[in-house]
Short mmCIF file of C-alpha atoms in Angstrom, two decimals:
data_model
loop_
_atom_site.label_atom_id
_atom_site.label_comp_id
_atom_site.label_asym_id
_atom_site.label_seq_id
_atom_site.Cartn_x
_atom_site.Cartn_y
_atom_site.Cartn_z
CA LEU A 1 2.43 3.58 1.59
CA ASP A 2 2.06 3.81 5.56
CA VAL A 3 1.13 5.98 8.31
CA SER A 4 4.03 5.35 10.40
CA ASP A 5 7.37 6.59 10.22
CA LYS A 6 8.54 4.27 13.40
CA TYR A 7 7.42 1.46 11.80
CA THR A 8 8.12 2.24 8.64
CA SER A 9 11.90 2.75 9.79
CA VAL A 10 12.70 -1.16 9.39
CA ALA A 11 11.70 -1.81 6.04
CA ARG A 12 13.67 1.38 5.31
CA GLU A 13 16.36 -0.61 6.67
CA ALA A 14 15.34 -3.82 4.61
CA TRP A 15 15.31 -2.28 2.13
CA ARG A 16 18.46 -0.32 2.59
CA ARG A 17 20.43 -3.97 2.76
CA ALA A 18 19.15 -5.49 -0.20
CA GLY A 19 20.04 -2.93 -2.20
CA LEU A 20 16.65 -2.14 -3.09
CA GLU A 21 16.04 2.35 -0.80
CA LYS A 22 16.02 3.61 -4.60
CA LYS A 23 13.57 1.15 -6.01
CA ILE A 24 10.93 1.20 -3.41
CA GLU A 25 9.06 4.88 -2.80
CA LEU A 26 7.33 5.12 0.17
CA ARG A 27 4.87 7.75 0.95
CA VAL A 28 4.01 8.41 4.58
CA GLY A 29 0.52 9.50 5.47
CA PRO A 30 -3.56 8.55 5.50
CA ALA A 31 -3.29 5.73 2.98
CA LEU A 32 -6.89 5.17 1.35
CA GLU A 33 -6.22 9.54 0.85
CA GLU A 34 -2.44 9.87 -0.76
CA MET A 35 -4.68 6.03 -3.10
CA ARG A 36 -7.56 8.45 -4.54
CA ARG A 37 -5.32 11.40 -5.40
CA MET A 38 -3.28 8.72 -7.18
CA ILE A 39 -6.20 7.84 -9.05
CA ALA A 40 -7.36 11.27 -9.28
CA GLU A 41 -3.72 11.98 -11.02
CA GLU A 42 -4.01 9.65 -12.57
CA GLU A 43 -0.07 8.00 -11.56
CA GLU A 44 1.28 5.17 -12.28
CA ARG A 45 0.14 1.94 -11.77
CA PHE A 46 1.58 -1.01 -9.82
CA ASP A 47 2.16 -4.85 -10.25
CA VAL A 48 1.38 -5.97 -6.85
CA ILE A 49 -0.59 -3.52 -4.00
CA PHE A 50 -0.17 -5.21 -0.38
CA ILE A 51 -3.02 -4.03 2.42
CA ASP A 52 -2.38 -3.96 5.47
CA ALA A 53 -4.75 -1.51 6.99
CA ASP A 54 -7.32 -0.76 9.10
CA LYS A 55 -9.52 -3.80 8.77
CA GLU A 56 -12.44 -1.74 8.70
CA SER A 57 -11.58 0.12 5.64
CA TYR A 58 -10.59 -3.08 3.95
CA ASP A 59 -13.29 -2.49 1.34
CA GLU A 60 -12.31 1.14 0.20
CA TYR A 61 -8.92 0.01 0.56
CA TYR A 62 -9.45 -2.84 -2.68
CA GLU A 63 -11.65 -1.05 -4.66
CA ALA A 64 -9.03 1.71 -4.49
CA ALA A 65 -6.18 -0.83 -5.06
CA LEU A 66 -8.57 -2.36 -8.05
CA VAL A 67 -8.35 1.07 -10.13
CA LEU A 68 -4.15 1.19 -9.12
CA LEU A 69 -3.67 -1.91 -10.00
CA ARG A 70 -1.98 -2.58 -13.40
CA GLU A 71 -4.03 -5.18 -15.72
CA ASN A 72 -2.84 -9.24 -14.92
CA GLY A 73 -1.65 -7.76 -11.27
CA ILE A 74 -2.50 -8.60 -8.30
CA VAL A 75 -3.79 -7.52 -4.84
CA LEU A 76 -2.58 -9.47 -1.29
CA LEU A 77 -4.95 -9.01 1.67
CA ASP A 78 -3.25 -9.01 4.92
CA ASP A 79 -5.73 -10.95 7.59
CA SER A 80 -8.03 -11.17 4.94
CA LEU A 81 -10.15 -13.78 7.21
CA TRP A 82 -9.47 -11.55 10.48
CA SER A 83 -12.94 -11.31 12.20
CA MET A 84 -13.71 -7.83 13.33
CA ASP A 85 -16.13 -9.09 16.23
#
């Protein structure tokens, strides 16, 4: 999930070079809305979830990620010690 097509173009190229483009599904749009939709529709769960989003909403992303995570999965949080002051 990402809100920007611009920045994900770099990732898509890296996935292509690594031969992973068919194993990674990118969804562009507001992540919290998409996560809530995935929960409501009981979509497949994830082994790893990496959160790098607006810091003010980290609690909401984290709580949604816990629901979307498989048993024994891992949630990674970027800049989790970053101060919002």
